[in-house]
């Protein structure tokens, strides 16, 4: 195709969830409440870990960093989605679209790395309990977290650069091009290209697959060793405590990786747009909302720290 005459794209239409105005307002209220609850839930975990000295251990430091990541993660998509519900034009600038693409995928990758790091921490704590205090300390924990962030943010600049070099023309008579999603996702973006992009599609698929499968199998290997060690514990109480420690993390891993594998192992595999939106919404908005509930409801130390903060808040308000 001759693309020399293609107009330069300065913005896209982010279709979001096309429906009547009344339903758009209802969805705005629903997602706004969910957004606030997510911020409050994850913020509470961060405050609990920061204020309670008993939680200044590697496991809870990782959990606080994970909650901070969840807050950053939803802020890459939800504020724009909320504005989109009330917007008449539903446009997003070219630069904002690719910035959202970069931060959304970089933070998603950071989450896979942090989940793997948390699994390895539990492996060391349960399988190497005598050496754990000497192997893992708070400084090493923070350095490992920083490495996760830096590595994740270095994964996508090159693929995104090549996508930005593509000419976008969308469907015939459609301008600006319309992205049938609520986030600038590579699948719908590549579908708007004026030229075939098999190489870029393959590279995105391979990169996503490598990140997902390597971290997922690392987590599986860590918990396989944990399970083997737990089953050797003679007391029922000891086994129950070990399973309780790891249970919350396994639930979060199952929710996050289950939806990721449906979506991004093959980003342009032909999934209907509606399914793409629902799956993306699940791991980008729903899991950050339920993660604080999973961790706080199943963890005695976290519940005690949250109650302590609640009591202090009431005392300060009464004064």
Tab-separated table of C-alpha atoms in Angstrom:
chain	number	residue	atom	x	y	z
A	1	UNK	CA	0.000	0.000	0.000
A	2	UNK	CA	1.186	3.492	-0.826
A	3	UNK	CA	1.010	5.423	2.461
A	4	UNK	CA	2.763	8.590	1.325
A	5	UNK	CA	-0.509	10.502	1.359
A	6	UNK	CA	-1.691	9.325	4.749
A	7	UNK	CA	-2.477	12.173	7.129
A	8	UNK	CA	-0.322	12.502	10.225
A	9	UNK	CA	-2.197	11.239	13.277
A	10	UNK	CA	-2.276	13.726	16.148
A	11	UNK	CA	-4.983	12.007	18.199
A	12	UNK	CA	-7.056	8.858	18.463
A	13	UNK	CA	-10.639	8.203	19.486
A	14	UNK	CA	-10.577	5.878	22.513
A	15	UNK	CA	-13.955	4.196	22.123
A	16	UNK	CA	-14.178	2.967	25.747
A	17	UNK	CA	-17.560	1.257	26.396
A	18	UNK	CA	-20.032	2.499	23.771
A	19	UNK	CA	-23.516	2.767	25.280
A	20	UNK	CA	-26.227	5.300	26.056
A	21	UNK	CA	-25.485	8.494	27.992
A	22	UNK	CA	-27.354	7.248	31.065
A	23	UNK	CA	-25.337	4.019	31.167
A	24	UNK	CA	-22.117	6.014	30.676
A	25	UNK	CA	-22.928	8.076	33.777
A	26	UNK	CA	-23.775	4.916	35.728
A	27	UNK	CA	-20.463	3.330	34.701
A	28	UNK	CA	-18.657	6.529	35.697
A	29	UNK	CA	-20.126	6.365	39.217
A	30	UNK	CA	-19.370	2.630	39.505
A	31	UNK	CA	-15.742	2.924	38.407
A	32	UNK	CA	-15.195	6.112	40.390
A	33	UNK	CA	-16.293	4.377	43.609
A	34	UNK	CA	-14.112	1.371	42.724
A	35	UNK	CA	-11.179	3.705	42.046
A	36	UNK	CA	-11.526	5.477	45.407
A	37	UNK	CA	-11.835	2.158	47.264
A	38	UNK	CA	-8.708	0.874	45.488
A	39	UNK	CA	-6.729	3.942	46.507
A	40	UNK	CA	-7.972	3.674	50.091
A	41	UNK	CA	-7.325	-0.062	50.384
A	42	UNK	CA	-3.809	-0.022	48.986
A	43	UNK	CA	-3.019	3.247	50.763
A	44	UNK	CA	-4.075	1.668	54.070
A	45	UNK	CA	-1.622	-1.185	53.577
A	46	UNK	CA	1.205	1.270	52.840
A	47	UNK	CA	0.353	3.308	55.954
A	48	UNK	CA	0.088	0.186	58.118
A	49	UNK	CA	3.518	-1.046	57.057
A	50	UNK	CA	5.067	2.404	57.469
A	51	UNK	CA	3.582	3.148	60.904
A	52	UNK	CA	3.781	-0.277	62.571
A	53	UNK	CA	7.400	-1.173	63.368
A	54	UNK	CA	6.454	-4.847	63.691
A	55	UNK	CA	5.812	-4.839	59.945
A	56	UNK	CA	9.254	-3.507	59.032
A	57	UNK	CA	10.269	-6.887	57.630
A	58	UNK	CA	11.052	-7.903	54.040
A	59	UNK	CA	7.685	-9.638	53.527
A	60	UNK	CA	5.666	-6.555	54.482
A	61	UNK	CA	8.041	-4.164	52.732
A	62	UNK	CA	7.397	-6.138	49.549
A	63	UNK	CA	3.668	-6.002	50.230
A	64	UNK	CA	3.769	-2.206	50.735
A	65	UNK	CA	5.706	-1.781	47.476
A	66	UNK	CA	3.197	-4.026	45.737
A	67	UNK	CA	0.344	-1.840	47.015
A	68	UNK	CA	2.177	1.285	45.833
A	69	UNK	CA	2.550	-0.332	42.413
A	70	UNK	CA	-1.185	-1.101	42.314
A	71	UNK	CA	-1.961	2.575	42.969
A	72	UNK	CA	0.361	3.615	40.132
A	73	UNK	CA	-1.056	0.886	37.892
A	74	UNK	CA	-4.695	1.956	38.097
A	75	UNK	CA	-3.691	5.601	37.612
A	76	UNK	CA	-2.399	4.761	34.133
A	77	UNK	CA	-5.900	3.837	32.939
A	78	UNK	CA	-8.782	4.646	35.289
A	79	UNK	CA	-8.603	8.496	35.426
A	80	UNK	CA	-8.565	8.665	31.626
A	81	UNK	CA	-11.386	6.100	31.445
A	82	UNK	CA	-13.476	8.130	33.910
A	83	UNK	CA	-12.964	11.303	31.879
A	84	UNK	CA	-13.865	9.362	28.748
A	85	UNK	CA	-17.248	8.372	30.198
A	86	UNK	CA	-18.224	12.046	30.476
A	87	UNK	CA	-16.524	13.226	27.276
A	88	UNK	CA	-18.369	13.883	24.041
A	89	UNK	CA	-15.332	13.517	21.763
A	90	UNK	CA	-13.532	10.637	23.597
A	91	UNK	CA	-10.226	11.646	22.033
A	92	UNK	CA	-6.715	11.041	23.362
A	93	UNK	CA	-3.641	12.718	21.930
A	94	UNK	CA	-1.055	10.674	20.034
A	95	UNK	CA	1.602	11.371	22.686
A	96	UNK	CA	-0.731	10.624	25.618
A	97	UNK	CA	-1.777	7.356	23.982
A	98	UNK	CA	1.753	6.038	23.678
A	99	UNK	CA	2.720	7.310	27.128
A	100	UNK	CA	-0.241	5.382	28.520
A	101	UNK	CA	0.841	2.336	26.510
A	102	UNK	CA	4.366	2.574	27.935
A	103	UNK	CA	3.447	3.093	31.580
A	104	UNK	CA	0.590	0.571	31.521
A	105	UNK	CA	2.773	-2.230	30.190
A	106	UNK	CA	5.856	-1.256	32.182
A	107	UNK	CA	3.901	-1.346	35.432
A	108	UNK	CA	2.208	-4.584	34.439
A	109	UNK	CA	5.658	-6.065	33.859
A	110	UNK	CA	6.824	-4.670	37.206
A	111	UNK	CA	3.920	-6.497	38.837
A	112	UNK	CA	5.005	-9.838	37.351
A	113	UNK	CA	8.543	-9.246	38.654
A	114	UNK	CA	7.319	-8.244	42.115
A	115	UNK	CA	5.073	-11.295	42.363
A	116	UNK	CA	8.051	-13.489	41.455
A	117	UNK	CA	10.182	-11.699	44.052
A	118	UNK	CA	7.496	-12.207	46.703
A	119	UNK	CA	7.321	-15.911	45.850
A	120	UNK	CA	11.104	-16.225	46.183
A	121	UNK	CA	10.942	-14.434	49.542
A	122	UNK	CA	8.386	-16.967	50.793
A	123	UNK	CA	10.559	-19.813	49.494
A	124	UNK	CA	13.560	-18.541	51.460
A	125	UNK	CA	11.467	-17.903	54.592
A	126	UNK	CA	9.921	-21.388	54.643
A	127	UNK	CA	12.602	-23.571	53.049
A	128	UNK	CA	15.640	-21.781	54.517
A	129	UNK	CA	14.300	-20.471	57.868
A	130	UNK	CA	17.646	-20.555	59.696
A	131	UNK	CA	19.521	-18.682	56.959
A	132	UNK	CA	16.662	-16.339	55.991
A	133	UNK	CA	17.541	-13.517	58.464
A	134	UNK	CA	21.133	-13.427	57.194
A	135	UNK	CA	20.262	-13.794	53.502
A	136	UNK	CA	17.383	-11.312	53.331
A	137	UNK	CA	17.404	-7.870	54.950
A	138	UNK	CA	15.494	-4.664	54.328
A	139	UNK	CA	18.255	-3.112	52.242
A	140	UNK	CA	18.494	-6.134	49.943
A	141	UNK	CA	14.714	-6.129	49.712
A	142	UNK	CA	14.562	-2.487	48.584
A	143	UNK	CA	17.410	-2.988	46.101
A	144	UNK	CA	15.572	-5.985	44.612
A	145	UNK	CA	12.370	-3.951	44.309
A	146	UNK	CA	14.270	-1.132	42.576
A	147	UNK	CA	15.780	-3.676	40.163
A	148	UNK	CA	12.272	-4.954	39.328
A	149	UNK	CA	11.092	-1.430	38.486
A	150	UNK	CA	14.130	-0.487	36.412
A	151	UNK	CA	14.193	-3.761	34.445
A	152	UNK	CA	10.463	-3.595	33.712
A	153	UNK	CA	10.674	-0.009	32.439
A	154	UNK	CA	13.457	-1.009	30.033
A	155	UNK	CA	11.415	-3.762	28.336
A	156	UNK	CA	9.060	-1.749	26.126
A	157	UNK	CA	10.777	1.384	24.733
A	158	UNK	CA	12.054	-0.407	21.595
A	159	UNK	CA	8.729	-2.110	20.628
A	160	UNK	CA	6.853	1.143	21.275
A	161	UNK	CA	9.352	3.090	19.146
A	162	UNK	CA	8.717	0.798	16.161
A	163	UNK	CA	4.944	1.073	16.613
A	164	UNK	CA	5.184	4.883	16.634
A	165	UNK	CA	6.866	4.721	13.217
A	166	UNK	CA	3.815	3.061	11.659
A	167	UNK	CA	1.331	5.050	9.562
A	168	UNK	CA	-2.148	4.892	11.089
A	169	UNK	CA	-5.222	5.319	8.946
A	170	UNK	CA	-7.958	3.309	10.662
A	171	UNK	CA	-11.040	2.301	8.696
A	172	UNK	CA	-12.192	3.983	5.510
A	173	UNK	CA	-13.696	7.405	6.156
A	174	UNK	CA	-12.773	7.282	9.843
A	175	UNK	CA	-10.751	10.169	11.226
A	176	UNK	CA	-9.235	10.354	13.737
A	177	UNK	CA	-8.599	6.596	13.908
A	178	UNK	CA	-10.709	4.804	16.527
A	179	UNK	CA	-9.190	2.434	19.100
A	180	UNK	CA	-11.886	-0.033	20.140
A	181	UNK	CA	-10.699	-0.202	23.753
A	182	UNK	CA	-10.509	1.887	26.926
A	183	UNK	CA	-6.689	1.800	26.927
A	184	UNK	CA	-4.054	2.206	24.219
A	185	UNK	CA	-3.405	-1.493	23.739
A	186	UNK	CA	-1.048	-2.930	21.084
A	187	UNK	CA	-3.684	-5.173	19.487
A	188	UNK	CA	-6.214	-2.438	18.611
A	189	UNK	CA	-3.370	-0.022	17.784
A	190	UNK	CA	-1.740	-2.381	15.301
A	191	UNK	CA	-5.147	-3.033	13.736
A	192	UNK	CA	-5.199	0.662	12.722
A	193	UNK	CA	-1.924	0.449	10.803
A	194	UNK	CA	-2.093	1.183	7.075
A	195	UNK	CA	0.476	-1.544	6.392
A	196	UNK	CA	0.798	-5.181	7.564
A	197	UNK	CA	2.772	-5.518	10.800
A	198	UNK	CA	3.515	-9.242	11.269
A	199	UNK	CA	7.019	-8.581	12.602
A	200	UNK	CA	5.870	-6.133	15.271
A	201	UNK	CA	2.923	-8.337	16.234
A	202	UNK	CA	5.248	-11.325	16.618
A	203	UNK	CA	7.810	-9.370	18.644
A	204	UNK	CA	5.106	-8.042	21.018
A	205	UNK	CA	3.701	-11.537	21.416
A	206	UNK	CA	7.130	-13.073	22.067
A	207	UNK	CA	8.105	-10.371	24.558
A	208	UNK	CA	4.822	-10.695	26.470
A	209	UNK	CA	5.037	-14.489	26.427
A	210	UNK	CA	8.614	-14.507	27.732
A	211	UNK	CA	7.807	-12.115	30.580
A	212	UNK	CA	4.643	-13.966	31.585
A	213	UNK	CA	5.925	-17.530	31.295
A	214	UNK	CA	9.373	-16.972	32.839
A	215	UNK	CA	7.961	-15.240	35.914
A	216	UNK	CA	4.996	-17.627	36.147
A	217	UNK	CA	7.135	-20.764	36.055
A	218	UNK	CA	9.567	-19.175	38.515
A	219	UNK	CA	6.634	-18.644	40.896
A	220	UNK	CA	5.414	-22.218	40.311
A	221	UNK	CA	8.891	-23.584	41.014
A	222	UNK	CA	9.191	-21.534	44.208
A	223	UNK	CA	5.843	-22.711	45.534
A	224	UNK	CA	6.497	-26.311	44.519
A	225	UNK	CA	9.544	-26.248	46.788
A	226	UNK	CA	7.506	-24.495	49.487
A	227	UNK	CA	4.782	-27.144	49.236
A	228	UNK	CA	7.324	-29.940	49.504
A	229	UNK	CA	8.859	-28.321	52.592
A	230	UNK	CA	5.450	-27.667	54.202
A	231	UNK	CA	4.322	-31.259	53.753
A	232	UNK	CA	7.372	-32.353	55.719
A	233	UNK	CA	6.373	-30.213	58.715
A	234	UNK	CA	5.271	-32.684	61.431
A	235	UNK	CA	2.703	-30.469	63.180
A	236	UNK	CA	-0.674	-29.605	61.683
A	237	UNK	CA	-0.469	-26.100	63.163
A	238	UNK	CA	2.877	-25.500	61.465
A	239	UNK	CA	1.541	-26.604	58.093
A	240	UNK	CA	-1.555	-24.441	58.524
A	241	UNK	CA	0.561	-21.374	59.348
A	242	UNK	CA	2.811	-21.931	56.324
A	243	UNK	CA	-0.157	-22.376	53.979
A	244	UNK	CA	-1.819	-19.280	55.424
A	245	UNK	CA	1.325	-17.232	54.804
A	246	UNK	CA	1.436	-18.230	51.136
A	247	UNK	CA	-2.288	-18.549	50.444
A	248	UNK	CA	-2.955	-14.844	49.880
A	249	UNK	CA	-0.070	-14.537	47.454
A	250	UNK	CA	-1.219	-17.578	45.490
A	251	UNK	CA	-4.729	-16.141	45.135
A	252	UNK	CA	-3.320	-12.866	43.776
A	253	UNK	CA	-1.016	-14.757	41.389
A	254	UNK	CA	-3.928	-16.865	40.098
A	255	UNK	CA	-6.136	-13.825	39.461
A	256	UNK	CA	-3.432	-11.779	37.771
A	257	UNK	CA	-1.764	-14.448	35.639
A	258	UNK	CA	-5.045	-16.110	34.681
A	259	UNK	CA	-6.280	-12.933	33.002
A	260	UNK	CA	-2.854	-12.069	31.560
A	261	UNK	CA	-2.535	-15.414	29.801
A	262	UNK	CA	-5.956	-15.018	28.230
A	263	UNK	CA	-5.032	-11.590	26.926
A	264	UNK	CA	-1.375	-11.078	26.088
A	265	UNK	CA	0.204	-14.371	25.146
A	266	UNK	CA	-1.040	-13.541	21.669
A	267	UNK	CA	-2.071	-9.871	21.709
A	268	UNK	CA	-3.683	-9.900	18.261
A	269	UNK	CA	-5.046	-13.431	18.354
A	270	UNK	CA	-8.493	-12.307	17.241
A	271	UNK	CA	-10.231	-12.096	20.610
A	272	UNK	CA	-13.471	-10.101	20.265
A	273	UNK	CA	-13.116	-6.497	21.390
A	274	UNK	CA	-15.650	-7.008	24.171
A	275	UNK	CA	-13.659	-9.902	25.665
A	276	UNK	CA	-10.429	-7.898	25.402
A	277	UNK	CA	-11.981	-5.038	27.346
A	278	UNK	CA	-13.430	-7.270	30.073
A	279	UNK	CA	-10.202	-9.213	30.594
A	280	UNK	CA	-8.088	-6.041	30.589
A	281	UNK	CA	-10.530	-4.408	33.005
A	282	UNK	CA	-10.251	-7.419	35.308
A	283	UNK	CA	-6.477	-7.414	35.769
A	284	UNK	CA	-6.015	-3.632	35.550
A	285	UNK	CA	-8.882	-2.504	37.820
A	286	UNK	CA	-10.516	-5.409	39.637
A	287	UNK	CA	-7.392	-7.131	40.980
A	288	UNK	CA	-5.932	-3.884	42.445
A	289	UNK	CA	-9.289	-3.471	44.232
A	290	UNK	CA	-9.460	-6.974	45.726
A	291	UNK	CA	-5.749	-7.408	46.524
A	292	UNK	CA	-5.883	-5.318	49.748
A	293	UNK	CA	-8.893	-7.378	50.888
A	294	UNK	CA	-7.094	-10.632	50.167
A	295	UNK	CA	-3.956	-9.613	52.043
A	296	UNK	CA	-5.587	-7.831	54.984
A	297	UNK	CA	-8.363	-10.355	55.652
A	298	UNK	CA	-6.004	-13.346	55.681
A	299	UNK	CA	-3.154	-11.788	57.647
A	300	UNK	CA	-3.399	-11.338	61.423
A	301	UNK	CA	-0.493	-8.890	61.663
A	302	UNK	CA	-1.925	-6.709	58.917
A	303	UNK	CA	-5.396	-6.712	60.496
A	304	UNK	CA	-3.871	-5.748	63.855
A	305	UNK	CA	-1.899	-2.894	62.259
A	306	UNK	CA	-4.987	-1.602	60.417
A	307	UNK	CA	-7.043	-1.701	63.630
A	308	UNK	CA	-4.278	0.210	65.403
A	309	UNK	CA	-4.383	2.922	62.712
A	310	UNK	CA	-8.175	3.058	62.950
A	311	UNK	CA	-8.030	3.535	66.738
A	312	UNK	CA	-5.403	6.299	66.435
A	313	UNK	CA	-7.512	8.027	63.776
A	314	UNK	CA	-10.586	7.995	66.005
A	315	UNK	CA	-8.586	9.343	68.953
A	316	UNK	CA	-7.171	12.186	66.823
A	317	UNK	CA	-10.627	13.037	65.498
A	318	UNK	CA	-12.094	13.127	69.015
A	319	UNK	CA	-9.376	15.519	70.150
